[in-house]
Amino acid sequence: MSDSGGLRDIAPIRRVLAWRWVARLASTRTLARLVDASLRFGLRELGGARRMAAYRVRGLGARVVVRHNSTDVWTLNEVFHLRSYDAPPAVAMRLSSLGRPPRVLDLGANVGMFGAMVCARHPGAEIVAFEPDPRNAAAHRRCMELNGTPPGWELVEACAASRDGVRPFLATGDDSAHVVPEGAGAAVAARDVLPLMEASDLVKIDIEGSEWELLGDPRFGAAPAVVLEYHPGGCPTADPHAEAERLLGGAGYKVQSVYRMPSGLGVVWAWR
């Protein structure tokens, strides 16, 4: 084989790698524009090191923690660029007509970006956030500090469940941490969150497959508004999209899809 032939053979690979870098640069530029320190964000993200940094969200004032080159960047994208957790008009109107700051339950609170957004948009909001992964919880507490440690923002380091107890849990330090079969993870505290839902104006659920336990509980449906990220793992049927909408509709909610992925993952808003 000649040298020129070898170069032709690897040329398609080089083109793919080049496009990946173009895509990475473009996505980093988009995300960097979400925060005030855009240049610093971009350099840290492209630098490749996983390091924690604090930023102020442009136009909102919320302070967030990002562990660069981790799934925190996707969370930043989902919350502040895709705006998947922006309430539909009917829910926004209900929250604004309460006459008081909303009571929010954040299940699967990760590093606190949703809580920071809620605090910025609804000063004085009461937030109860559940995050069992120790590394995520530490970053979440840092996010709370950056936002002045609001007195109404509470972090509970436990799994969200339908009954109190303990659950085997795989702590990954990112947004994929989840409950696992017995013997496959460390035992962590679990709390029955259904009574807390009843006392909340808005419930956000992103608990990596454990949502099906809550959706199937007969007590589910007390909260006036829910935003849910559902997952194929743990789904009792082969179609998570249809099952999530069926269970929410059966609980009396009007359902609006935010996005659906071929993998079976999706986000929906539900309200009554």
CSV table of C-alpha atoms in Angstrom, one decimal:
chain,number,residue,atom,x,y,z
A,1,MET,CA,0.0,0.0,0.0
A,2,SER,CA,1.4,3.4,-1.0
A,3,ASP,CA,1.7,6.3,1.4
A,4,SER,CA,-0.9,8.3,-0.6
A,5,GLY,CA,-3.3,5.4,-0.4
A,6,GLY,CA,-2.9,5.3,3.3
A,7,LEU,CA,-3.7,9.0,3.6
A,8,ARG,CA,-6.8,8.5,1.5
A,9,ASP,CA,-7.9,5.7,3.8
A,10,ILE,CA,-7.7,7.9,6.9
A,11,ALA,CA,-9.0,11.0,5.3
A,12,PRO,CA,-12.7,10.3,6.1
A,13,ILE,CA,-11.7,9.7,9.8
A,14,ARG,CA,-10.0,13.1,9.8
A,15,ARG,CA,-13.0,14.7,8.3
A,16,VAL,CA,-15.2,13.2,11.1
A,17,LEU,CA,-12.8,14.4,13.8
A,18,ALA,CA,-12.8,17.9,12.2
A,19,TRP,CA,-16.6,18.0,12.2
A,20,ARG,CA,-16.7,16.9,15.8
A,21,TRP,CA,-14.4,19.8,16.8
A,22,VAL,CA,-16.6,22.2,14.8
A,23,ALA,CA,-19.6,20.9,16.6
A,24,ARG,CA,-17.9,21.1,20.0
A,25,LEU,CA,-16.8,24.7,19.3
A,26,ALA,CA,-20.2,25.7,18.2
A,27,SER,CA,-22.0,24.1,21.2
A,28,THR,CA,-19.5,25.6,23.6
A,29,ARG,CA,-19.9,29.0,22.1
A,30,THR,CA,-23.7,28.7,22.5
A,31,LEU,CA,-23.5,27.7,26.1
A,32,ALA,CA,-20.8,30.3,27.0
A,33,ARG,CA,-23.2,33.0,25.9
A,34,LEU,CA,-25.6,31.9,28.7
A,35,VAL,CA,-23.3,33.2,31.4
A,36,ASP,CA,-21.6,36.6,32.0
A,37,ALA,CA,-18.0,35.2,32.0
A,38,SER,CA,-18.4,33.8,28.5
A,39,LEU,CA,-14.7,33.7,27.5
A,40,ARG,CA,-13.7,32.1,30.8
A,41,PHE,CA,-16.5,29.5,30.4
A,42,GLY,CA,-15.4,28.6,26.9
A,43,LEU,CA,-11.7,28.2,27.7
A,44,ARG,CA,-12.4,26.0,30.7
A,45,GLU,CA,-14.8,23.8,28.8
A,46,LEU,CA,-12.5,23.4,25.8
A,47,GLY,CA,-9.5,22.9,28.1
A,48,GLY,CA,-10.7,19.4,28.9
A,49,ALA,CA,-10.2,19.4,32.7
A,50,ARG,CA,-13.1,18.6,35.0
A,51,ARG,CA,-13.1,21.6,37.3
A,52,MET,CA,-15.8,23.4,39.3
A,53,ALA,CA,-16.5,27.0,38.5
A,54,ALA,CA,-19.3,29.5,39.4
A,55,TYR,CA,-21.1,31.7,36.9
A,56,ARG,CA,-23.9,34.2,36.8
A,57,VAL,CA,-26.6,33.4,34.2
A,58,ARG,CA,-26.9,36.2,31.8
A,59,GLY,CA,-30.2,38.2,32.0
A,60,LEU,CA,-31.4,36.3,35.0
A,61,GLY,CA,-29.0,36.9,37.8
A,62,ALA,CA,-29.0,33.3,39.1
A,63,ARG,CA,-25.7,31.9,40.1
A,64,VAL,CA,-24.8,28.4,39.1
A,65,VAL,CA,-22.1,25.8,39.6
A,66,VAL,CA,-20.7,24.0,36.6
A,67,ARG,CA,-18.2,21.1,36.8
A,68,HIS,CA,-16.7,21.5,33.4
A,69,ASN,CA,-16.5,18.6,31.0
A,70,SER,CA,-19.2,16.8,32.9
A,71,THR,CA,-23.0,16.4,32.4
A,72,ASP,CA,-23.4,19.7,34.3
A,73,VAL,CA,-23.0,21.3,30.9
A,74,TRP,CA,-26.0,19.5,29.5
A,75,THR,CA,-28.0,20.5,32.6
A,76,LEU,CA,-27.0,24.2,31.9
A,77,ASN,CA,-28.2,23.7,28.3
A,78,GLU,CA,-31.5,22.1,29.3
A,79,VAL,CA,-32.4,24.6,31.9
A,80,PHE,CA,-31.2,27.9,30.5
A,81,HIS,CA,-30.9,27.4,26.7
A,82,LEU,CA,-33.5,24.8,25.8
A,83,ARG,CA,-35.6,26.2,28.7
A,84,SER,CA,-37.2,22.8,29.2
A,85,TYR,CA,-38.3,23.9,32.7
A,86,ASP,CA,-40.0,27.1,31.6
A,87,ALA,CA,-43.6,26.7,32.7
A,88,PRO,CA,-46.3,26.7,30.1
A,89,PRO,CA,-48.6,29.8,30.2
A,90,ALA,CA,-51.3,28.0,32.2
A,91,VAL,CA,-48.8,27.0,34.9
A,92,ALA,CA,-47.0,30.3,34.9
A,93,MET,CA,-50.4,32.1,35.3
A,94,ARG,CA,-51.3,29.8,38.2
A,95,LEU,CA,-48.0,30.5,40.0
A,96,SER,CA,-48.2,34.2,39.5
A,97,SER,CA,-51.7,34.3,40.9
A,98,LEU,CA,-50.9,32.6,44.2
A,99,GLY,CA,-50.3,35.9,46.0
A,100,ARG,CA,-47.2,34.4,47.6
A,101,PRO,CA,-44.0,32.8,46.5
A,102,PRO,CA,-44.5,29.2,45.3
A,103,ARG,CA,-43.7,26.1,47.2
A,104,VAL,CA,-41.6,23.9,44.9
A,105,LEU,CA,-40.5,20.3,45.3
A,106,ASP,CA,-37.3,19.4,43.3
A,107,LEU,CA,-36.8,15.6,43.1
A,108,GLY,CA,-33.5,14.8,41.6
A,109,ALA,CA,-32.1,18.2,42.2
A,110,ASN,CA,-28.5,17.5,41.0
A,111,VAL,CA,-26.3,20.6,41.3
A,112,GLY,CA,-29.1,23.1,41.9
A,113,MET,CA,-29.6,24.8,38.6
A,114,PHE,CA,-33.4,24.4,38.6
A,115,GLY,CA,-33.5,25.7,42.2
A,116,ALA,CA,-31.4,28.7,41.2
A,117,MET,CA,-33.7,29.5,38.3
A,118,VAL,CA,-36.8,29.3,40.6
A,119,CYS,CA,-35.2,31.6,43.2
A,120,ALA,CA,-34.3,34.2,40.5
A,121,ARG,CA,-37.8,34.2,39.0
A,122,HIS,CA,-39.7,33.8,42.2
A,123,PRO,CA,-37.9,35.5,45.1
A,124,GLY,CA,-38.8,34.0,48.4
A,125,ALA,CA,-39.8,30.7,46.9
A,126,GLU,CA,-39.8,27.7,49.3
A,127,ILE,CA,-37.8,24.8,47.7
A,128,VAL,CA,-37.4,21.4,49.1
A,129,ALA,CA,-34.7,19.7,47.0
A,130,PHE,CA,-33.8,15.9,47.1
A,131,GLU,CA,-30.4,14.8,45.9
A,132,PRO,CA,-28.8,11.6,47.3
A,133,ASP,CA,-25.5,11.6,45.4
A,134,PRO,CA,-22.9,13.1,47.8
A,135,ARG,CA,-20.8,14.9,45.1
A,136,ASN,CA,-23.9,16.3,43.4
A,137,ALA,CA,-25.2,17.4,46.8
A,138,ALA,CA,-21.9,19.2,47.6
A,139,ALA,CA,-22.1,21.1,44.4
A,140,HIS,CA,-25.8,21.9,45.1
A,141,ARG,CA,-24.9,23.3,48.5
A,142,ARG,CA,-22.3,25.5,46.8
A,143,CYS,CA,-25.0,26.7,44.4
A,144,MET,CA,-27.2,27.6,47.4
A,145,GLU,CA,-24.3,29.6,48.9
A,146,LEU,CA,-23.7,31.5,45.7
A,147,ASN,CA,-27.3,32.5,45.7
A,148,GLY,CA,-27.2,33.8,49.3
A,149,THR,CA,-28.4,30.6,51.0
A,150,PRO,CA,-32.1,31.5,50.7
A,151,PRO,CA,-33.8,30.5,54.0
A,152,GLY,CA,-36.6,28.8,52.0
A,153,TRP,CA,-34.2,26.5,50.1
A,154,GLU,CA,-33.7,23.2,51.8
A,155,LEU,CA,-31.5,20.3,50.5
A,156,VAL,CA,-32.4,16.7,51.6
A,157,GLU,CA,-29.7,14.1,50.9
A,158,ALA,CA,-32.0,11.2,50.3
A,159,CYS,CA,-33.7,9.3,47.5
A,160,ALA,CA,-37.2,10.3,46.5
A,161,ALA,CA,-39.5,7.3,47.0
A,162,SER,CA,-43.0,6.1,47.9
A,163,ARG,CA,-42.0,5.0,51.3
A,164,ASP,CA,-39.4,5.7,54.0
A,165,GLY,CA,-36.4,3.3,54.3
A,166,VAL,CA,-33.2,2.7,52.4
A,167,ARG,CA,-32.4,2.1,48.8
A,168,PRO,CA,-29.3,0.6,47.0
A,169,PHE,CA,-27.9,3.6,45.1
A,170,LEU,CA,-25.2,4.0,42.5
A,171,ALA,CA,-23.5,7.4,43.1
A,172,THR,CA,-21.9,8.5,39.9
A,173,GLY,CA,-21.3,12.2,40.7
A,174,ASP,CA,-23.3,13.3,37.7
A,175,ASP,CA,-26.9,13.3,36.4
A,176,SER,CA,-26.9,9.5,35.9
A,177,ALA,CA,-26.8,8.5,39.6
A,178,HIS,CA,-29.7,6.2,40.3
A,179,VAL,CA,-31.3,3.5,42.4
A,180,VAL,CA,-30.0,0.0,41.5
A,181,PRO,CA,-30.8,-3.6,42.4
A,182,GLU,CA,-30.0,-4.9,45.8
A,183,GLY,CA,-26.3,-5.5,46.3
A,184,ALA,CA,-25.3,-3.3,43.3
A,185,GLY,CA,-24.9,0.0,45.2
A,186,ALA,CA,-24.5,1.6,48.6
A,187,ALA,CA,-27.5,1.9,50.9
A,188,VAL,CA,-28.8,5.4,51.2
A,189,ALA,CA,-31.8,6.9,52.9
A,190,ALA,CA,-35.1,7.1,51.1
A,191,ARG,CA,-38.0,9.4,51.9
A,192,ASP,CA,-41.7,9.1,51.1
A,193,VAL,CA,-42.2,12.3,49.1
A,194,LEU,CA,-45.9,11.8,48.2
A,195,PRO,CA,-47.0,13.9,51.3
A,196,LEU,CA,-44.6,16.7,50.2
A,197,MET,CA,-46.2,16.7,46.7
A,198,GLU,CA,-49.5,17.4,48.2
A,199,ALA,CA,-48.1,20.5,49.9
A,200,SER,CA,-46.4,21.8,46.8
A,201,ASP,CA,-47.5,24.2,44.0
A,202,LEU,CA,-45.0,22.7,41.5
A,203,VAL,CA,-43.1,19.4,41.5
A,204,LYS,CA,-40.1,18.8,39.3
A,205,ILE,CA,-39.1,15.1,38.9
A,206,ASP,CA,-35.9,13.8,37.3
A,207,ILE,CA,-34.9,10.7,39.3
A,208,GLU,CA,-33.5,8.4,36.6
A,209,GLY,CA,-36.1,5.7,36.5
A,210,SER,CA,-37.5,5.9,40.0
A,211,GLU,CA,-40.3,8.2,38.7
A,212,TRP,CA,-42.4,5.1,37.8
A,213,GLU,CA,-42.7,4.2,41.4
A,214,LEU,CA,-44.1,7.6,42.2
A,215,LEU,CA,-46.4,7.8,39.1
A,216,GLY,CA,-47.9,4.4,40.0
A,217,ASP,CA,-48.7,5.3,43.6
A,218,PRO,CA,-52.4,5.9,44.2
A,219,ARG,CA,-51.5,9.1,46.1
A,220,PHE,CA,-49.8,10.7,43.1
A,221,GLY,CA,-51.7,13.6,41.5
A,222,ALA,CA,-52.2,16.0,44.4
A,223,ALA,CA,-49.8,18.6,43.1
A,224,PRO,CA,-51.4,21.2,40.8
A,225,ALA,CA,-48.4,21.2,38.4
A,226,VAL,CA,-45.6,18.7,37.6
A,227,VAL,CA,-42.7,18.8,35.2
A,228,LEU,CA,-41.3,15.3,34.7
A,229,GLU,CA,-38.3,13.9,32.9
A,230,TYR,CA,-39.1,10.2,32.4
A,231,HIS,CA,-36.7,7.4,31.5
A,232,PRO,CA,-36.9,4.0,29.8
A,233,GLY,CA,-35.3,2.3,32.8
A,234,GLY,CA,-37.9,1.0,35.2
A,235,CYS,CA,-40.8,1.7,32.9
A,236,PRO,CA,-43.5,-1.0,33.2
A,237,THR,CA,-44.2,-1.0,29.5
A,238,ALA,CA,-42.2,-0.9,26.3
A,239,ASP,CA,-43.2,2.7,25.5
A,240,PRO,CA,-42.2,5.2,28.1
A,241,HIS,CA,-43.6,8.1,26.2
A,242,ALA,CA,-47.1,6.7,26.1
A,243,GLU,CA,-46.9,5.3,29.6
A,244,ALA,CA,-45.9,8.6,31.1
A,245,GLU,CA,-48.8,10.4,29.4
A,246,ARG,CA,-51.2,7.6,30.3
A,247,LEU,CA,-50.3,7.7,34.0
A,248,LEU,CA,-50.4,11.5,34.2
A,249,GLY,CA,-53.7,11.7,32.3
A,250,GLY,CA,-55.1,9.0,34.6
A,251,ALA,CA,-54.2,11.2,37.6
A,252,GLY,CA,-56.3,14.0,36.1
A,253,TYR,CA,-53.6,16.1,34.4
A,254,LYS,CA,-53.5,17.9,31.1
A,255,VAL,CA,-50.2,16.9,29.5
A,256,GLN,CA,-47.9,18.8,27.2
A,257,SER,CA,-44.7,17.2,25.8
A,258,VAL,CA,-41.5,19.3,25.8
A,259,TYR,CA,-39.4,16.7,23.9
A,260,ARG,CA,-39.2,13.0,23.2
A,261,MET,CA,-36.0,11.1,22.4
A,262,PRO,CA,-35.9,7.8,20.4
A,263,SER,CA,-34.2,6.2,23.5
A,264,GLY,CA,-37.5,6.6,25.4
A,265,LEU,CA,-36.4,9.6,27.5
A,266,GLY,CA,-38.6,12.6,27.5
A,267,VAL,CA,-39.8,15.7,29.3
A,268,VAL,CA,-43.5,16.6,29.9
A,269,TRP,CA,-45.4,19.3,31.8
A,270,ALA,CA,-48.6,18.3,33.5
A,271,TRP,CA,-51.2,20.5,35.2
A,272,ARG,CA,-54.8,20.5,36.3
